[in-house]
Amino acid sequence: MTTLMAERHPSDPLFRADRLPHIWCPGCGIGPAMHAYAQALVESGIPLDRHVCVSGIGCSGRVPGYLNIDSYHTTHGRAIPFAMAVALVRPQLEVAVFSGDGDLFAIGGNHFIHAARRNVDLNVICINNFNYGMTGGQVGPTTPMGARATTAPYGNYEQPFSLPYLAAATGAVFVARWTSLHLRQLKQAILRAMKKRGLTFIEVLAPCPVGFGRPNEIGDAMEEMMLYRERCVVDHGAPLAALDIDLRQRDHPIVLGNFVDIERPVFDPLAMRRPAPEVEDHAPLARKEQEG
Amino acid sequence: MLRGQSTRVPLDWKAAVLPQGQVYVIPSRCKECRFCIDFCPRDVLTLSTETNVRGYRYPVVATGKDVACVHCEFCSLVCPEYAIYTVEVAGAGVTP
């Protein structure tokens, strides 16, 4: 049997297939991550019309435009406040924020920390490609120390965010980190996040061959994927403070895993206004039923 | 022996059926990133000699690998362009 040619992919009903091929560069890591998310949508058992995907600006912000579900492309950094409103007004919906590291942690950094502190019922999936890819490879809040970028020709001298550490410290109930290569694990993590109530955070390390790879002597996307394969170590119980990514030290592992899985009360702004439930309202009724 | 490779054999190994897959490619979507080719655990795929309309070579089944695909679906998962998938060939599975 040889190769057979096809016109459509079995996953096409989940995408707006008329817009494919997408605009992302050859070897971009957003595509596989979006595929894992799309498969998780089906496997979650929640009807597709109850899923909502919100994004901000950037390469990753394009994701909702390619997904065949209710999806919103909002202003820069404001995906979380938009999604928070959707989640609060329609609690029956499963709301995901699918955006990039620059959008979520630089421009929208404050929104993320406060949504995590309040524990809003959102699933945040952050594509981390270590730079501002769409605007031409500038230094972002996750660019590793020593990495070169358009705005750091001698190497970056800023301490980057460790996103899982930040998410755990601000109160996220589920925190994971996977890559565009660890797709089955990523899908399982997204499914776990969809089951959980409260703010869940999944970081996806993704190759950016044009914006990040080229100035950092990573030849192409394949080389960056191979780098993940060689240097990634799965350790669910890793200390959160030791999750830094250091590209300069070749023997420094990149730790992956589902680091945090806890329970915490979910954000409910009207909780204090509501009268004490059950006892006053339903007790007489229940008594009447018992007597009758 | 490769690091991490185990010499242990599953208890139901004799009863297991190794599925066989048929590779389908959508050439017009491919951007020649080579993920499917390099990450295929059975080295089933290779680059085509022809190019698609955008000038990219796309994956095809290598010569002599006609029945090597085991339908693990990793090519389908890792493809950033949704340009490749496999379908299990009914009744073609082999016992190891």
Short mmCIF file of C-alpha atoms in Angstrom, two decimals:
data_model
loop_
_atom_site.label_atom_id
_atom_site.label_comp_id
_atom_site.label_asym_id
_atom_site.label_seq_id
_atom_site.Cartn_x
_atom_site.Cartn_y
_atom_site.Cartn_z
CA MET A 1 0.00 0.00 0.00
CA THR A 2 1.31 3.43 -0.89
CA THR A 3 0.31 6.88 0.20
CA LEU A 4 -3.27 7.83 -0.56
CA MET A 5 -4.15 11.44 -1.23
CA ALA A 6 -7.07 13.03 0.57
CA GLU A 7 -8.95 16.31 0.43
CA ARG A 8 -10.18 16.51 4.02
CA HIS A 9 -8.84 15.58 7.46
CA PRO A 10 -11.01 13.62 9.97
CA SER A 11 -10.59 16.56 12.41
CA ASP A 12 -11.79 19.10 9.82
CA PRO A 13 -15.31 19.42 11.29
CA LEU A 14 -13.65 20.91 14.42
CA PHE A 15 -11.87 23.55 12.36
CA ARG A 16 -13.03 26.19 9.92
CA ALA A 17 -11.41 24.12 7.21
CA ASP A 18 -12.11 26.67 4.49
CA ARG A 19 -9.48 28.89 6.17
CA LEU A 20 -6.76 26.21 6.09
CA PRO A 21 -3.84 26.18 5.49
CA HIS A 22 -3.41 28.65 8.35
CA ILE A 23 -1.06 31.65 8.46
CA TRP A 24 1.48 30.15 10.92
CA CYS A 25 5.04 29.53 9.76
CA PRO A 26 6.22 26.04 8.72
CA GLY A 27 6.91 24.06 11.90
CA CYS A 28 5.03 26.43 14.24
CA GLY A 29 4.06 24.75 17.51
CA ILE A 30 0.62 26.36 17.74
CA GLY A 31 -0.87 23.93 15.21
CA PRO A 32 -0.26 20.73 17.23
CA ALA A 33 -1.41 22.43 20.45
CA MET A 34 -4.63 23.54 18.74
CA HIS A 35 -5.17 19.99 17.48
CA ALA A 36 -4.76 18.62 21.04
CA TYR A 37 -7.28 21.20 22.29
CA ALA A 38 -9.71 20.34 19.47
CA GLN A 39 -9.51 16.64 20.31
CA ALA A 40 -10.01 17.41 24.00
CA LEU A 41 -13.19 19.35 23.06
CA VAL A 42 -14.65 16.16 21.60
CA GLU A 43 -13.39 13.81 24.30
CA SER A 44 -14.59 16.05 27.15
CA GLY A 45 -18.14 14.84 26.56
CA ILE A 46 -19.41 18.43 26.82
CA PRO A 47 -21.42 19.42 23.71
CA LEU A 48 -19.42 21.60 21.32
CA ASP A 49 -21.98 24.42 21.57
CA ARG A 50 -21.16 24.76 25.27
CA HIS A 51 -17.47 25.36 24.63
CA VAL A 52 -16.16 28.92 24.23
CA CYS A 53 -12.64 29.92 23.18
CA VAL A 54 -11.31 33.43 23.75
CA SER A 55 -7.97 34.87 22.68
CA GLY A 56 -6.10 38.13 22.61
CA ILE A 57 -3.64 39.37 20.00
CA GLY A 58 -0.64 37.57 18.55
CA CYS A 59 0.07 34.44 16.57
CA SER A 60 -1.71 32.32 19.20
CA GLY A 61 -4.58 34.81 19.14
CA ARG A 62 -5.46 33.41 15.74
CA VAL A 63 -6.52 30.08 17.23
CA PRO A 64 -10.22 30.92 17.81
CA GLY A 65 -10.47 32.04 14.19
CA TYR A 66 -9.66 28.51 13.07
CA LEU A 67 -11.85 26.65 15.58
CA ASN A 68 -15.38 25.72 14.60
CA ILE A 69 -16.90 26.62 18.00
CA ASP A 70 -18.06 29.89 19.57
CA SER A 71 -14.85 31.87 19.66
CA TYR A 72 -13.80 35.44 20.32
CA HIS A 73 -10.72 37.41 19.27
CA THR A 74 -10.45 40.30 21.71
CA THR A 75 -8.18 43.33 22.13
CA HIS A 76 -4.55 42.93 23.21
CA GLY A 77 -4.17 41.42 26.67
CA ARG A 78 -7.90 41.54 27.41
CA ALA A 79 -8.82 37.93 26.68
CA ILE A 80 -9.12 37.09 30.39
CA PRO A 81 -11.49 39.92 31.43
CA PHE A 82 -13.65 39.13 28.38
CA ALA A 83 -13.67 35.41 29.19
CA MET A 84 -14.31 36.17 32.88
CA ALA A 85 -17.52 38.00 31.95
CA VAL A 86 -18.64 35.09 29.76
CA ALA A 87 -17.90 32.59 32.54
CA LEU A 88 -19.78 34.63 35.17
CA VAL A 89 -22.87 35.43 33.08
CA ARG A 90 -23.16 31.92 31.58
CA PRO A 91 -21.72 29.54 34.20
CA GLN A 92 -22.92 26.51 32.20
CA LEU A 93 -20.34 27.26 29.48
CA GLU A 94 -16.83 25.78 29.42
CA VAL A 95 -14.66 28.84 28.74
CA ALA A 96 -11.05 28.56 27.57
CA VAL A 97 -8.53 31.34 27.01
CA PHE A 98 -6.06 30.30 24.31
CA SER A 99 -3.39 32.92 23.89
CA GLY A 100 0.32 33.61 23.85
CA ASP A 101 2.85 34.44 26.55
CA GLY A 102 3.14 38.08 25.49
CA ASP A 103 -0.59 38.65 25.43
CA LEU A 104 -1.32 36.86 28.71
CA PHE A 105 1.71 37.84 30.80
CA ALA A 106 3.03 41.15 29.46
CA ILE A 107 0.12 43.16 28.14
CA GLY A 108 -2.49 41.21 30.12
CA GLY A 109 -0.35 40.23 33.11
CA ASN A 110 -2.49 41.96 35.71
CA HIS A 111 -5.66 40.36 34.42
CA PHE A 112 -4.12 36.92 34.75
CA ILE A 113 -2.92 37.30 38.33
CA HIS A 114 -6.24 38.68 39.53
CA ALA A 115 -8.30 36.08 37.69
CA ALA A 116 -6.13 33.41 39.33
CA ARG A 117 -6.43 35.10 42.74
CA ARG A 118 -10.23 35.21 42.41
CA ASN A 119 -10.27 31.66 40.98
CA VAL A 120 -12.62 32.38 38.10
CA ASP A 121 -13.84 29.24 36.32
CA LEU A 122 -11.56 29.51 33.24
CA ASN A 123 -9.12 27.21 31.44
CA VAL A 124 -6.10 29.26 30.44
CA ILE A 125 -3.88 27.66 27.78
CA CYS A 126 -0.75 29.70 27.13
CA ILE A 127 1.43 29.07 24.09
CA ASN A 128 4.94 30.02 25.21
CA ASN A 129 7.30 30.56 22.28
CA PHE A 130 9.73 32.74 24.29
CA ASN A 131 9.31 35.92 22.19
CA TYR A 132 6.86 38.26 20.47
CA GLY A 133 6.59 36.22 17.28
CA MET A 134 4.03 38.15 15.28
CA THR A 135 5.77 41.52 15.57
CA GLY A 136 9.20 40.18 14.59
CA GLY A 137 10.87 38.40 17.51
CA GLN A 138 11.25 41.01 20.26
CA VAL A 139 12.15 40.19 23.90
CA GLY A 140 9.08 39.18 25.88
CA PRO A 141 8.49 38.39 29.57
CA THR A 142 9.43 34.74 29.00
CA THR A 143 12.55 35.16 26.85
CA PRO A 144 15.22 33.12 28.69
CA MET A 145 18.33 34.81 30.08
CA GLY A 146 21.03 34.93 27.45
CA ALA A 147 18.73 34.31 24.48
CA ARG A 148 19.07 36.67 21.53
CA ALA A 149 16.13 38.59 20.09
CA THR A 150 15.53 41.53 17.77
CA THR A 151 15.67 43.91 20.74
CA ALA A 152 18.45 42.00 22.53
CA PRO A 153 21.20 41.48 19.92
CA TYR A 154 23.80 40.74 22.64
CA GLY A 155 21.52 38.44 24.59
CA ASN A 156 18.64 39.06 26.97
CA TYR A 157 19.61 40.28 30.43
CA GLU A 158 16.19 40.12 32.08
CA GLN A 159 14.98 37.46 34.47
CA PRO A 160 12.06 35.72 32.71
CA PHE A 161 8.80 34.67 34.31
CA SER A 162 8.50 31.05 35.32
CA LEU A 163 4.86 30.77 34.28
CA PRO A 164 3.83 27.64 36.28
CA TYR A 165 5.42 29.15 39.42
CA LEU A 166 3.57 32.42 38.86
CA ALA A 167 0.25 30.66 38.22
CA ALA A 168 0.61 28.47 41.30
CA ALA A 169 1.62 31.41 43.49
CA THR A 170 -1.37 33.50 42.42
CA GLY A 171 -3.84 30.71 43.16
CA ALA A 172 -4.52 28.59 40.06
CA VAL A 173 -6.08 25.24 41.03
CA PHE A 174 -4.44 23.24 38.23
CA VAL A 175 -1.02 24.05 36.77
CA ALA A 176 0.73 22.08 34.04
CA ARG A 177 3.49 22.50 31.52
CA TRP A 178 3.84 20.46 28.31
CA THR A 179 5.28 21.06 24.86
CA SER A 180 4.11 20.83 21.26
CA LEU A 181 5.75 17.41 21.22
CA HIS A 182 4.05 15.95 24.34
CA LEU A 183 0.63 16.03 22.73
CA ARG A 184 -1.08 13.08 24.36
CA GLN A 185 -0.05 14.34 27.79
CA LEU A 186 -1.19 17.83 26.79
CA LYS A 187 -4.59 16.52 25.73
CA GLN A 188 -5.00 14.68 29.05
CA ALA A 189 -4.04 17.86 30.93
CA ILE A 190 -6.62 19.88 28.97
CA LEU A 191 -9.27 17.24 29.73
CA ARG A 192 -8.38 17.41 33.43
CA ALA A 193 -8.60 21.21 33.27
CA MET A 194 -12.05 21.02 31.66
CA LYS A 195 -13.25 18.77 34.52
CA LYS A 196 -11.96 21.13 37.21
CA ARG A 197 -13.84 24.19 38.51
CA GLY A 198 -11.72 27.28 38.97
CA LEU A 199 -8.80 28.77 37.09
CA THR A 200 -6.57 26.18 35.46
CA PHE A 201 -3.34 27.05 33.71
CA ILE A 202 -1.48 25.01 31.08
CA GLU A 203 1.74 26.28 29.57
CA VAL A 204 2.63 24.82 26.16
CA LEU A 205 6.23 25.29 25.04
CA ALA A 206 6.12 25.74 21.28
CA PRO A 207 8.82 26.11 18.66
CA CYS A 208 8.99 29.48 16.90
CA PRO A 209 11.56 28.79 14.17
CA VAL A 210 11.40 32.26 12.61
CA GLY A 211 11.10 34.59 15.62
CA PHE A 212 13.05 32.71 18.29
CA GLY A 213 14.95 29.92 16.54
CA ARG A 214 16.78 31.95 13.91
CA PRO A 215 18.61 34.43 16.19
CA ASN A 216 19.39 31.65 18.70
CA GLU A 217 21.19 29.24 16.38
CA ILE A 218 18.30 26.80 16.41
CA GLY A 219 18.28 25.87 12.73
CA ASP A 220 14.63 25.05 12.24
CA ALA A 221 11.51 23.87 14.04
CA MET A 222 12.68 20.26 13.86
CA GLU A 223 15.83 21.18 15.80
CA GLU A 224 13.80 22.91 18.51
CA MET A 225 11.49 19.89 18.76
CA MET A 226 14.55 17.63 19.08
CA LEU A 227 15.83 19.95 21.81
CA TYR A 228 12.56 19.38 23.69
CA ARG A 229 12.85 15.64 23.18
CA GLU A 230 16.37 15.54 24.56
CA ARG A 231 16.09 18.03 27.41
CA CYS A 232 12.55 17.62 28.74
CA VAL A 233 12.08 15.67 31.96
CA VAL A 234 8.63 14.76 33.28
CA ASP A 235 8.41 15.33 37.03
CA HIS A 236 4.92 16.01 38.41
CA GLY A 237 6.27 16.59 41.90
CA ALA A 238 9.04 19.00 40.94
CA PRO A 239 9.49 21.93 43.34
CA LEU A 240 7.73 24.91 41.77
CA ALA A 241 10.68 27.21 42.37
CA ALA A 242 12.89 24.99 40.20
CA LEU A 243 10.88 25.26 36.97
CA ASP A 244 13.06 27.90 35.30
CA ILE A 245 14.05 27.36 31.70
CA ASP A 246 17.70 28.12 31.04
CA LEU A 247 18.72 27.65 27.42
CA ARG A 248 22.38 28.60 27.97
CA GLN A 249 23.13 25.58 30.12
CA ARG A 250 22.82 22.60 27.85
CA ASP A 251 22.56 20.16 30.77
CA HIS A 252 19.78 22.14 32.52
CA PRO A 253 16.60 20.07 32.03
CA ILE A 254 13.24 21.53 31.06
CA VAL A 255 10.80 20.16 33.63
CA LEU A 256 7.32 19.16 32.43
CA GLY A 257 4.34 17.79 34.32
CA ASN A 258 1.04 18.46 36.04
CA PHE A 259 2.47 20.34 39.01
CA VAL A 260 -0.58 21.56 40.95
CA ASP A 261 -4.01 19.97 41.34
CA ILE A 262 -5.90 21.42 44.32
CA GLU A 263 -9.43 22.51 45.24
CA ARG A 264 -10.37 26.08 46.19
CA PRO A 265 -13.71 27.97 46.28
CA VAL A 266 -14.62 29.30 42.84
CA PHE A 267 -15.21 33.04 42.30
CA ASP A 268 -18.83 33.90 43.10
CA PRO A 269 -19.31 37.68 43.34
CA LEU A 270 -22.88 37.45 44.65
CA ALA A 271 -22.17 34.91 47.40
CA MET A 272 -22.27 37.52 50.18
CA ARG A 273 -25.52 39.10 48.96
CA ARG A 274 -27.49 35.90 48.74
CA PRO A 275 -29.67 35.06 51.76
CA ALA A 276 -28.58 32.05 53.75
CA PRO A 277 -29.85 29.23 51.55
CA GLU A 278 -32.15 26.26 52.03
CA VAL A 279 -33.12 26.70 55.71
CA GLU A 280 -35.52 29.68 55.48
CA ASP A 281 -36.89 29.15 51.98
CA HIS A 282 -37.44 25.46 51.66
CA ALA A 283 -37.80 24.20 55.21
CA PRO A 284 -41.59 24.89 55.54
CA LEU A 285 -42.19 23.31 52.14
CA ALA A 286 -40.23 20.23 53.06
CA ARG A 287 -42.17 19.96 56.34
CA LYS A 288 -45.45 20.24 54.48
CA GLU A 289 -44.41 17.48 52.11
CA GLN A 290 -43.47 15.27 55.02
CA GLU A 291 -46.80 15.88 56.78
CA GLY A 292 -48.83 15.44 53.60
CA MET B 1 20.56 -0.85 23.33
CA LEU B 2 18.87 2.56 23.45
CA ARG B 3 18.74 4.28 26.81
CA GLY B 4 15.35 3.72 28.40
CA GLN B 5 14.50 0.69 26.29
CA SER B 6 13.12 -2.16 28.38
CA THR B 7 13.68 -5.87 28.04
CA ARG B 8 10.41 -6.64 29.80
CA VAL B 9 7.57 -8.14 27.76
CA PRO B 10 3.88 -7.48 28.54
CA LEU B 11 1.95 -10.50 29.86
CA ASP B 12 -0.62 -10.30 27.06
CA TRP B 13 2.00 -9.81 24.36
CA LYS B 14 1.06 -13.07 22.59
CA ALA B 15 -2.60 -12.11 22.44
CA ALA B 16 -1.95 -8.52 21.31
CA VAL B 17 -2.80 -7.55 17.75
CA LEU B 18 -0.56 -4.99 16.10
CA PRO B 19 -2.86 -2.86 13.96
CA GLN B 20 -1.94 -1.82 10.46
CA GLY B 21 -2.56 1.73 9.25
CA GLN B 22 -3.06 3.35 5.89
CA VAL B 23 -1.48 6.79 5.50
CA TYR B 24 -3.53 9.60 3.93
CA VAL B 25 -1.92 12.93 2.98
CA ILE B 26 -3.45 16.26 2.00
CA PRO B 27 -0.54 17.61 -0.09
CA SER B 28 -1.89 21.14 -0.61
CA ARG B 29 -1.74 21.88 3.16
CA CYS B 30 1.82 20.64 3.78
CA LYS B 31 4.60 23.14 4.62
CA GLU B 32 7.46 20.63 4.77
CA CYS B 33 8.29 20.89 8.50
CA ARG B 34 9.21 17.16 8.50
CA PHE B 35 7.70 16.51 11.98
CA CYS B 36 5.72 13.49 10.71
CA ILE B 37 8.75 12.03 9.00
CA ASP B 38 11.22 12.40 11.86
CA PHE B 39 8.84 11.51 14.71
CA CYS B 40 7.32 8.42 13.09
CA PRO B 41 8.31 5.55 15.41
CA ARG B 42 8.40 3.15 12.42
CA ASP B 43 10.17 5.49 9.95
CA VAL B 44 7.33 4.94 7.51
CA LEU B 45 7.49 8.31 5.78
CA THR B 46 9.88 10.14 3.49
CA LEU B 47 9.76 13.40 1.51
CA SER B 48 8.15 13.32 -1.91
CA THR B 49 10.09 14.14 -5.03
CA GLU B 50 7.28 16.33 -6.30
CA THR B 51 6.20 19.62 -4.72
CA ASN B 52 2.76 20.98 -3.98
CA VAL B 53 1.40 24.28 -5.34
CA ARG B 54 3.40 26.27 -2.77
CA GLY B 55 6.67 24.54 -3.61
CA TYR B 56 6.82 22.33 -0.49
CA ARG B 57 7.61 18.62 -0.63
CA TYR B 58 5.09 16.54 1.30
CA PRO B 59 5.39 13.17 3.09
CA VAL B 60 4.85 9.89 1.27
CA VAL B 61 5.28 6.27 2.37
CA ALA B 62 8.89 5.20 1.84
CA THR B 63 9.70 2.31 -0.45
CA GLY B 64 9.52 -1.02 1.38
CA LYS B 65 7.42 0.48 4.22
CA ASP B 66 4.04 -0.32 2.71
CA VAL B 67 2.76 -2.32 5.70
CA ALA B 68 4.96 -0.79 8.40
CA CYS B 69 2.45 1.79 9.73
CA VAL B 70 0.93 0.69 13.07
CA HIS B 71 -1.75 3.42 13.23
CA CYS B 72 -0.33 5.15 16.32
CA GLU B 73 -1.70 8.43 14.93
CA PHE B 74 1.22 10.50 16.17
CA CYS B 75 1.80 11.97 12.69
CA SER B 76 -1.77 13.17 12.71
CA LEU B 77 -1.36 14.73 16.18
CA VAL B 78 2.00 16.39 15.58
CA CYS B 79 1.25 17.79 12.11
CA PRO B 80 0.86 21.57 12.52
CA GLU B 81 -1.14 21.76 9.29
CA TYR B 82 -3.65 18.87 9.75
CA ALA B 83 -2.29 17.49 6.49
CA ILE B 84 -1.76 13.81 7.38
CA TYR B 85 -3.75 11.08 9.10
CA THR B 86 -3.95 7.31 9.23
CA VAL B 87 -6.89 4.91 9.05
CA GLU B 88 -6.77 1.43 10.53
CA VAL B 89 -6.94 -1.29 7.87
CA ALA B 90 -9.66 -3.70 9.02
CA GLY B 91 -8.52 -7.27 9.44
CA ALA B 92 -4.92 -6.52 8.53
CA GLY B 93 -3.51 -6.57 12.05
CA VAL B 94 -0.73 -9.01 12.85
CA THR B 95 0.11 -10.83 16.07
CA PRO B 96 3.69 -10.24 17.14
#
